[in-house]
Short mmCIF file of C-alpha atoms and ligand atoms in Angstrom, two decimals:
data_model
loop_
_atom_site.label_atom_id
_atom_site.label_comp_id
_atom_site.label_asym_id
_atom_site.label_seq_id
_atom_site.Cartn_x
_atom_site.Cartn_y
_atom_site.Cartn_z
CA MET A 1 93.28 47.82 -57.72
CA ALA A 2 89.79 46.90 -58.95
CA THR A 3 87.22 49.65 -59.13
CA LEU A 4 84.08 48.91 -57.14
CA ASN A 5 80.63 50.36 -57.73
CA TRP A 6 79.41 52.94 -55.25
CA GLY A 7 76.11 54.64 -54.59
CA MET A 8 74.84 57.19 -52.17
CA ILE A 9 71.61 58.09 -50.44
CA GLY A 10 71.28 61.71 -49.34
CA GLY A 11 74.01 64.20 -50.07
CA GLY A 12 71.76 66.12 -52.46
CA GLU A 13 72.48 69.51 -53.95
CA GLY A 14 73.47 72.00 -51.25
CA SER A 15 73.90 69.34 -48.57
CA GLN A 16 76.78 69.74 -46.17
CA ILE A 17 78.45 66.36 -46.36
CA GLY A 18 77.51 65.02 -49.80
CA PRO A 19 80.38 66.69 -51.73
CA ALA A 20 83.03 65.41 -49.29
CA HIS A 21 81.80 61.83 -49.81
CA ARG A 22 81.79 62.19 -53.59
CA LEU A 23 85.37 63.50 -53.56
CA ALA A 24 86.60 60.93 -51.05
CA ALA A 25 85.00 57.84 -52.58
CA ARG A 26 86.52 58.55 -56.00
CA LEU A 27 89.90 59.92 -54.98
CA ASP A 28 91.84 56.67 -55.37
CA ASP A 29 89.70 55.23 -58.17
CA CYS A 30 88.70 52.53 -55.68
CA PHE A 31 85.06 53.32 -56.34
CA GLN A 32 83.07 54.70 -59.24
CA PHE A 33 79.90 56.63 -58.53
CA VAL A 34 77.14 54.77 -60.37
CA ALA A 35 73.88 55.16 -58.42
CA GLY A 36 72.10 57.47 -56.02
CA ALA A 37 68.88 58.56 -54.36
CA LEU A 38 70.28 61.91 -53.43
CA ASP A 39 67.45 64.05 -52.15
CA HIS A 40 64.27 63.84 -50.10
CA ASP A 41 62.61 65.45 -53.13
CA PRO A 42 62.59 62.70 -55.81
CA LEU A 43 62.67 65.07 -58.79
CA ALA A 44 65.44 67.23 -57.34
CA GLY A 45 67.46 64.10 -56.52
CA HIS A 46 66.96 62.59 -59.95
CA ASP A 47 67.92 65.83 -61.68
CA PHE A 48 71.00 66.40 -59.48
CA GLY A 49 72.17 62.82 -60.02
CA LYS A 50 71.98 63.25 -63.78
CA ARG A 51 73.96 66.48 -63.55
CA LEU A 52 76.61 64.63 -61.53
CA GLY A 53 76.93 62.15 -64.39
CA LEU A 54 74.77 59.25 -63.18
CA ASN A 55 72.89 57.33 -65.86
CA PRO A 56 69.28 58.55 -65.66
CA ASP A 57 68.07 55.01 -64.85
CA ARG A 58 70.37 54.88 -61.81
CA SER A 59 69.55 58.33 -60.48
CA TYR A 60 66.66 57.10 -58.38
CA GLY A 61 63.70 58.99 -56.91
CA ASN A 62 64.03 57.33 -53.53
CA TRP A 63 66.12 54.73 -51.70
CA ARG A 64 63.54 51.93 -51.87
CA GLU A 65 63.46 52.20 -55.66
CA MET A 66 67.27 52.17 -55.63
CA LEU A 67 67.43 49.08 -53.41
CA GLU A 68 64.98 47.16 -55.55
CA ALA A 69 66.66 48.07 -58.83
CA GLU A 70 70.26 47.60 -57.65
CA GLN A 71 69.49 44.12 -56.29
CA LYS A 72 68.52 43.02 -59.79
CA ARG A 73 71.58 44.37 -61.58
CA PRO A 74 74.66 42.21 -62.22
CA ASP A 75 76.72 45.41 -61.98
CA HIS A 76 75.06 46.43 -58.71
CA ILE A 77 76.70 48.75 -56.20
CA ASP A 78 79.31 47.21 -53.88
CA LEU A 79 78.97 49.90 -51.22
CA VAL A 80 76.26 52.41 -50.36
CA THR A 81 76.81 55.55 -48.31
CA VAL A 82 73.90 56.72 -46.19
CA ALA A 83 74.21 60.49 -45.75
CA THR A 84 70.66 61.45 -44.89
CA PRO A 85 69.38 63.05 -41.65
CA ASN A 86 69.91 60.90 -38.57
CA SER A 87 66.41 59.49 -38.06
CA THR A 88 66.54 57.72 -41.45
CA HIS A 89 69.93 55.98 -41.04
CA TYR A 90 68.62 52.86 -39.34
CA GLU A 91 65.86 51.92 -41.75
CA ILE A 92 67.97 52.54 -44.83
CA SER A 93 71.15 50.86 -43.54
CA LYS A 94 69.26 47.83 -42.28
CA ALA A 95 67.42 47.34 -45.58
CA PHE A 96 70.66 47.51 -47.61
CA LEU A 97 72.57 45.21 -45.24
CA GLU A 98 69.80 42.62 -45.34
CA ALA A 99 69.86 42.77 -49.12
CA GLY A 100 73.58 41.95 -49.04
CA PHE A 101 75.13 45.38 -49.62
CA ASN A 102 78.04 46.88 -47.70
CA VAL A 103 77.15 50.16 -45.99
CA LEU A 104 78.97 53.28 -44.88
CA CYS A 105 76.54 55.05 -42.58
CA GLU A 106 76.89 58.63 -41.43
CA LYS A 107 77.04 59.31 -37.73
CA PRO A 108 75.18 59.00 -35.44
CA MET A 109 74.57 55.52 -36.76
CA THR A 110 71.02 55.43 -35.39
CA VAL A 111 68.76 57.38 -33.09
CA THR A 112 68.05 54.70 -30.45
CA GLU A 113 70.32 52.17 -28.79
CA ALA A 114 67.95 49.34 -29.74
CA GLU A 115 68.31 50.30 -33.41
CA ALA A 116 72.10 50.48 -33.09
CA GLU A 117 72.19 47.06 -31.44
CA ASP A 118 70.03 45.69 -34.21
CA LEU A 119 72.35 47.09 -36.91
CA VAL A 120 75.36 45.44 -35.22
CA LEU A 121 73.52 42.11 -35.23
CA THR A 122 72.17 42.63 -38.77
CA ALA A 123 75.65 43.34 -40.14
CA ARG A 124 77.06 40.28 -38.37
CA LYS A 125 74.26 38.06 -39.67
CA ALA A 126 74.52 39.41 -43.21
CA ASP A 127 78.33 39.16 -43.00
CA ARG A 128 78.60 42.59 -44.59
CA ILE A 129 80.58 45.67 -43.66
CA CYS A 130 78.65 48.36 -41.85
CA ALA A 131 81.12 51.18 -41.27
CA VAL A 132 80.31 54.46 -39.56
CA ASN A 133 81.76 57.68 -40.86
CA PHE A 134 83.82 58.94 -37.97
CA GLY A 135 85.89 60.30 -40.81
CA TYR A 136 88.43 62.23 -38.74
CA THR A 137 90.02 58.91 -37.83
CA GLY A 138 91.29 58.92 -41.41
CA TYR A 139 93.79 61.73 -40.78
CA ALA A 140 97.38 60.52 -41.02
CA LEU A 141 98.50 62.11 -37.76
CA VAL A 142 95.47 60.83 -35.85
CA ARG A 143 96.52 57.35 -36.95
CA HIS A 144 100.06 58.20 -35.91
CA MET A 145 98.84 59.27 -32.45
CA ARG A 146 97.12 55.92 -32.10
CA ALA A 147 100.31 54.10 -33.15
CA MET A 148 102.48 56.13 -30.73
CA ILE A 149 100.12 55.52 -27.82
CA SER A 150 99.80 51.87 -28.70
CA ARG A 151 103.57 51.31 -28.76
CA GLY A 152 103.84 52.99 -25.34
CA ASP A 153 105.50 56.32 -26.19
CA LEU A 154 103.37 58.11 -23.59
CA GLY A 155 103.33 55.29 -21.05
CA GLN A 156 100.12 54.81 -19.09
CA ILE A 157 97.49 57.27 -20.33
CA ARG A 158 96.21 59.55 -17.58
CA LEU A 159 94.08 62.16 -19.30
CA VAL A 160 92.34 62.74 -22.65
CA VAL A 161 90.90 66.19 -23.40
CA VAL A 162 88.76 66.64 -26.52
CA GLU A 163 86.83 69.55 -27.99
CA PHE A 164 84.52 70.06 -30.92
CA ALA A 165 83.23 73.61 -30.65
CA HIS A 166 81.99 75.80 -33.50
CA GLY A 167 79.77 78.86 -33.68
CA HIS A 168 77.73 78.14 -36.79
CA HIS A 169 74.35 77.76 -35.08
CA ALA A 170 74.72 80.81 -32.86
CA ASP A 171 72.65 83.21 -34.96
CA ALA A 172 69.05 83.36 -33.73
CA ALA A 173 68.02 84.43 -37.25
CA ASP A 174 68.98 80.92 -38.39
CA LEU A 175 66.52 79.12 -36.11
CA ASN A 176 64.24 78.29 -39.04
CA ASN A 177 66.93 77.63 -41.63
CA PRO A 178 65.93 74.10 -42.76
CA ARG A 179 69.56 72.89 -42.75
CA VAL A 180 69.96 73.97 -39.12
CA ARG A 181 66.45 73.33 -37.81
CA TRP A 182 66.38 69.54 -38.23
CA ARG A 183 69.43 69.18 -36.02
CA TYR A 184 67.46 70.55 -33.01
CA ASP A 185 64.21 68.76 -33.86
CA PRO A 186 63.88 65.58 -31.74
CA LEU A 187 61.79 63.95 -34.46
CA GLN A 188 64.63 64.20 -36.98
CA ALA A 189 67.77 64.39 -34.85
CA GLY A 190 66.85 62.13 -31.93
CA VAL A 191 67.42 62.86 -28.25
CA SER A 192 70.49 65.05 -28.65
CA ALA A 193 71.67 67.76 -31.05
CA GLN A 194 75.21 69.07 -30.55
CA PHE A 195 76.55 66.13 -28.57
CA ALA A 196 75.15 63.66 -31.14
CA ASP A 197 76.25 65.84 -34.07
CA CYS A 198 79.78 66.81 -33.03
CA GLY A 199 80.51 65.63 -29.49
CA ILE A 200 80.51 61.99 -30.52
CA HIS A 201 83.24 62.65 -33.11
CA ALA A 202 85.42 63.91 -30.26
CA LEU A 203 84.41 61.05 -27.98
CA HIS A 204 85.10 58.48 -30.67
CA LEU A 205 88.48 60.08 -31.38
CA ALA A 206 89.38 59.69 -27.68
CA SER A 207 88.64 55.96 -27.90
CA PHE A 208 90.27 55.57 -31.32
CA VAL A 209 93.66 56.99 -30.35
CA THR A 210 93.83 55.37 -26.89
CA LYS A 211 92.16 52.06 -27.84
CA GLN A 212 90.13 52.49 -24.65
CA GLU A 213 86.32 52.41 -24.48
CA VAL A 214 84.11 54.86 -22.59
CA THR A 215 82.63 53.27 -19.47
CA ARG A 216 80.71 56.07 -17.72
CA LEU A 217 80.10 59.74 -18.01
CA SER A 218 78.64 62.82 -16.36
CA SER A 219 77.24 65.62 -18.51
CA ASP A 220 75.91 69.14 -18.39
CA PHE A 221 73.78 70.23 -21.39
CA ALA A 222 72.61 73.75 -22.27
CA SER A 223 70.26 75.16 -24.91
CA CYS A 224 71.59 78.67 -25.27
CA LEU A 225 69.13 79.80 -27.95
CA PRO A 226 65.57 80.18 -26.64
CA GLY A 227 63.13 77.78 -28.26
CA ARG A 228 65.66 75.06 -29.01
CA LEU A 229 64.36 71.74 -27.75
CA LEU A 230 67.79 70.09 -27.81
CA GLU A 231 71.20 71.16 -26.50
CA ASP A 232 73.56 73.42 -28.41
CA ASP A 233 76.37 73.15 -25.84
CA ALA A 234 77.60 70.29 -23.67
CA MET A 235 80.37 69.58 -21.21
CA VAL A 236 80.97 65.89 -20.56
CA ASN A 237 83.36 64.21 -18.13
CA PHE A 238 84.03 60.57 -18.90
CA ARG A 239 86.13 57.59 -17.90
CA LEU A 240 87.84 55.06 -20.17
CA ASN A 241 88.24 51.36 -19.47
CA GLY A 242 92.05 51.58 -19.43
CA GLY A 243 91.87 53.98 -16.49
CA ALA A 244 92.16 57.30 -18.33
CA VAL A 245 90.15 60.36 -17.31
CA GLY A 246 88.30 62.13 -20.14
CA ARG A 247 87.06 65.70 -20.61
CA LEU A 248 84.93 66.84 -23.55
CA TRP A 249 83.46 70.22 -24.56
CA THR A 250 81.24 70.60 -27.59
CA SER A 251 79.30 73.66 -28.73
CA SER A 252 77.52 75.12 -31.74
CA VAL A 253 77.23 78.62 -30.28
CA ALA A 254 80.95 79.32 -29.80
CA ILE A 255 81.08 82.32 -32.14
CA GLY A 256 84.52 82.67 -33.67
CA ARG A 257 85.32 79.00 -33.42
CA GLN A 258 85.17 77.38 -36.86
CA HIS A 259 85.38 73.59 -36.66
CA GLY A 260 87.22 73.32 -33.38
CA LEU A 261 87.99 69.60 -33.22
CA THR A 262 91.06 69.04 -31.05
CA ILE A 263 92.48 66.19 -29.01
CA GLN A 264 95.12 66.17 -26.30
CA VAL A 265 96.38 63.02 -24.65
CA PHE A 266 98.56 63.08 -21.54
CA GLY A 267 100.40 59.99 -20.30
CA GLU A 268 102.96 59.31 -17.60
CA ASN A 269 105.85 59.89 -20.04
CA GLY A 270 104.57 62.64 -22.31
CA GLY A 271 101.76 64.47 -24.04
CA LEU A 272 100.33 64.79 -27.57
CA ARG A 273 98.15 67.52 -29.10
CA TRP A 274 96.46 67.59 -32.51
CA GLU A 275 94.05 70.14 -34.01
CA GLN A 276 91.91 69.24 -36.99
CA GLU A 277 92.20 72.77 -38.42
CA HIS A 278 96.00 72.28 -38.57
CA PRO A 279 96.09 68.57 -39.37
CA ASN A 280 99.67 68.45 -40.67
CA GLN A 281 101.26 68.96 -37.26
CA LEU A 282 101.22 66.78 -34.17
CA TYR A 283 102.75 68.30 -31.04
CA TYR A 284 104.69 65.84 -28.90
CA MET A 285 106.10 66.69 -25.51
CA PRO A 286 108.20 63.89 -24.04
CA LEU A 287 108.52 64.28 -20.26
CA GLY A 288 111.47 66.50 -19.37
CA GLN A 289 112.41 67.23 -23.00
CA ARG A 290 111.71 69.90 -25.59
CA LEU A 291 108.43 70.20 -27.48
CA GLN A 292 108.66 68.37 -30.81
CA VAL A 293 106.55 69.08 -33.89
CA ILE A 294 105.85 65.94 -35.88
CA GLU A 295 105.00 66.80 -39.50
CA ARG A 296 102.70 64.68 -41.62
CA GLY A 297 104.79 63.18 -44.39
CA GLU A 298 108.12 63.20 -42.55
CA THR A 299 110.23 60.06 -42.57
CA ASN A 300 109.98 57.41 -39.86
CA LEU A 301 106.31 57.89 -39.09
CA SER A 302 104.29 54.79 -38.25
CA PRO A 303 103.18 52.55 -41.16
CA GLU A 304 99.57 53.56 -40.36
CA ALA A 305 100.45 57.24 -40.86
CA ASP A 306 102.51 56.58 -43.98
CA ARG A 307 99.66 54.67 -45.57
CA ALA A 308 97.22 57.50 -44.78
CA SER A 309 99.45 60.28 -46.11
CA ARG A 310 98.85 61.29 -49.77
CA VAL A 311 100.91 64.36 -50.60
CA THR A 312 104.45 65.27 -49.74
CA ILE A 313 105.43 67.03 -46.55
CA GLY A 314 104.46 70.67 -46.23
CA HIS A 315 101.41 70.51 -48.49
CA ALA A 316 97.93 70.80 -47.10
CA GLU A 317 95.98 67.60 -46.62
CA GLY A 318 92.44 67.86 -45.43
CA MET A 319 89.07 66.38 -44.60
CA PRO A 320 88.14 64.81 -47.97
CA LEU A 321 91.52 63.02 -47.96
CA ALA A 322 90.86 61.76 -44.43
CA PHE A 323 87.47 60.48 -45.60
CA ALA A 324 89.24 58.98 -48.64
CA ASN A 325 91.35 56.89 -46.28
CA ILE A 326 88.15 55.42 -44.87
CA TYR A 327 86.93 54.66 -48.41
CA ARG A 328 90.24 53.06 -49.37
CA ASP A 329 90.16 50.90 -46.22
CA LEU A 330 86.63 49.87 -47.15
CA SER A 331 87.43 49.01 -50.76
CA GLU A 332 90.44 46.93 -49.75
CA SER A 333 88.43 45.18 -47.05
CA ILE A 334 85.57 44.40 -49.45
CA LEU A 335 88.03 42.97 -51.98
CA ALA A 336 89.94 40.99 -49.32
CA LYS A 337 86.70 39.51 -48.02
CA ARG A 338 85.60 38.54 -51.52
CA SER A 339 88.83 36.81 -52.30
CA GLY A 340 88.88 35.05 -48.94
CA CYS A 341 92.09 36.80 -47.81
CA THR A 342 92.64 38.04 -44.31
CA ALA A 343 92.57 41.82 -44.32
CA ASN A 344 95.77 43.60 -43.36
CA PRO A 345 95.06 45.27 -39.96
CA ALA A 346 96.04 48.63 -41.47
CA MET A 347 93.05 48.29 -43.84
CA THR A 348 90.57 47.77 -41.05
CA LEU A 349 90.94 51.01 -39.13
CA PHE A 350 87.53 52.23 -40.30
CA PRO A 351 84.93 52.65 -37.54
CA THR A 352 82.64 49.65 -37.10
CA PRO A 353 78.97 49.26 -36.19
CA GLU A 354 80.18 48.36 -32.69
CA ASP A 355 81.77 51.85 -32.57
CA GLY A 356 78.48 53.28 -33.86
CA LEU A 357 76.60 51.45 -31.09
CA ARG A 358 79.03 52.68 -28.42
CA SER A 359 78.46 56.26 -29.59
CA VAL A 360 74.68 55.92 -29.58
CA ALA A 361 74.81 54.43 -26.07
CA ALA A 362 77.02 57.36 -25.00
CA ILE A 363 74.52 59.85 -26.43
CA HIS A 364 71.69 58.32 -24.39
CA ALA A 365 73.87 58.15 -21.28
CA ALA A 366 74.83 61.83 -21.71
CA VAL A 367 71.17 62.87 -22.11
CA ALA A 368 70.16 60.85 -19.03
CA SER A 369 73.05 62.29 -17.01
CA ALA A 370 72.22 65.87 -18.04
CA LYS A 371 68.59 65.33 -16.99
CA ALA A 372 69.83 63.98 -13.62
CA ASP A 373 71.99 67.04 -12.89
CA GLY A 374 75.18 65.40 -14.07
CA ALA A 375 74.81 62.06 -12.27
CA TRP A 376 77.52 59.60 -13.32
CA THR A 377 75.88 57.20 -15.77
CA ASP A 378 76.92 53.88 -17.31
CA ALA A 379 77.78 54.64 -20.95
CA ARG A 380 78.48 51.09 -22.09
CA PRO A 381 76.03 49.61 -24.59
CA ARG A 382 73.77 47.00 -23.00
CA LEU A 383 75.09 44.49 -25.56
CA PHE A 384 78.66 44.80 -24.23
CA ARG A 385 78.04 44.94 -20.47
P1 NAI B 401 71.96 68.30 -44.96
O1 NAI B 401 70.66 68.69 -44.33
O2 NAI B 401 72.92 69.34 -45.40
O3 NAI B 401 71.68 67.34 -46.21
C1 NAI B 401 70.86 66.19 -46.09
C2 NAI B 401 70.60 65.65 -47.52
O4 NAI B 401 69.88 64.43 -47.42
C3 NAI B 401 69.74 66.60 -48.36
O5 NAI B 401 70.24 66.61 -49.68
C4 NAI B 401 68.36 65.95 -48.32
O6 NAI B 401 67.55 66.26 -49.44
C5 NAI B 401 68.76 64.48 -48.31
N1 NAI B 401 67.71 63.59 -47.79
C6 NAI B 401 66.94 63.75 -46.69
N2 NAI B 401 66.13 62.70 -46.53
C7 NAI B 401 66.40 61.85 -47.56
C8 NAI B 401 65.88 60.58 -47.96
N3 NAI B 401 64.93 59.98 -47.25
N4 NAI B 401 66.37 60.02 -49.08
C9 NAI B 401 67.35 60.62 -49.82
N5 NAI B 401 67.87 61.82 -49.48
C10 NAI B 401 67.41 62.43 -48.37
O7 NAI B 401 72.62 67.32 -43.89
P2 NAI B 401 74.17 66.98 -43.75
O8 NAI B 401 74.80 67.99 -42.90
O9 NAI B 401 74.77 66.67 -45.08
O10 NAI B 401 74.07 65.67 -42.83
C11 NAI B 401 73.67 64.41 -43.32
C12 NAI B 401 74.20 63.35 -42.36
O11 NAI B 401 75.62 63.42 -42.33
C13 NAI B 401 73.75 63.55 -40.90
O12 NAI B 401 73.50 62.30 -40.33
C14 NAI B 401 74.92 64.21 -40.22
O13 NAI B 401 75.00 63.90 -38.85
C15 NAI B 401 76.08 63.61 -40.99
N6 NAI B 401 77.27 64.48 -41.04
C16 NAI B 401 78.49 63.89 -40.82
C17 NAI B 401 79.65 64.63 -40.84
C18 NAI B 401 80.97 63.95 -40.59
O14 NAI B 401 81.96 64.63 -40.38
N7 NAI B 401 81.03 62.63 -40.59
C19 NAI B 401 79.63 66.07 -41.09
C20 NAI B 401 78.30 66.59 -41.40
C21 NAI B 401 77.17 65.80 -41.36
#
């Protein structure tokens, strides 16, 4: 497979998500890391980029400089990852798409629904990929869940229960920690903190595995730490367009919970349960039979799960490998598009800007519902109503 050129914006030294992207993008040699504007501090970003092995002239002080310079290079980047704080995603992603680059944007894709709508339309007009990093969809057994549900193993889906609850922002002493503070600052995070940060991963997972979209929701938000302007805990009931009932709990003050992303799907003929902290096992309960444990890497899994599985059965596979599946899908899709081939559907499982828009619309619906004492609220993006 050809190696494509990759660059990143954000993900500077000490950032949370930068290292996972750098591991994932390079894991399959689909991409080589050639350019970056890695930090809000130009000197720190430039210095860190050089230490990561970037040529000094491609370790840029800021993203505008990077855009201008990369446009002029014959060996320009083929994909840019935007891993900066939320409020900057829109401007950066839009500028790169309009200049003809493919983009992988961190979630939430934008802060407002109008921005998200505009990115969908910009990507369509530019005819470029604008993926959104709902990276947990890259896990092999999540893809297997989707395949099982799609082929009807559970029958009609009745109920989806998702959680993403951790306790890492529970310490009041951390209120002014700069890496925590921006997440609860409306100017940098937008209208929602925990639901936009973690809840939407869970919500997207519910749609991804069931292939059903969220139609409406009712939410209850809480800010458990005094002084926080945005929520650190949320309970959201939702409905999916295939008729399933959805339940979601997300929290950042659940001391003792680590990452806490789980999904359970219950249909008329059986149930499935998967926990991201134990990603190698999928629990399957067919109606009236014994509980079965499906192991990642076992024979006779779906082709989607086989493709996403990297190491043999019984060995740990984790988050950077799930992200790597997104990067491999992207590289194959970029190459297929360039050569005029139709992409194999298994290569196009990465989340799209339409998914990003749906999530942003759900965030705004959840905020509006919480302000209206849990009133049921239309969660569909205006563009798709
Ligand atoms: P962080 O605060 O740990 O790091 C942010 C990095 O971006 C820092 O290095 C900072 O210097 C840099 N930065 C800020 N503004 C910049 C600019 N204008 N140009 C270049 N660099 C800039 O934040 P974290 O946790 O890494 O989050 C970044 C994004 O990734 C957020 O949108 C967040 O929601 C998302 N995220 C996604 C996860 C996933 O599972 N998909 C997990 C964690 C975060």
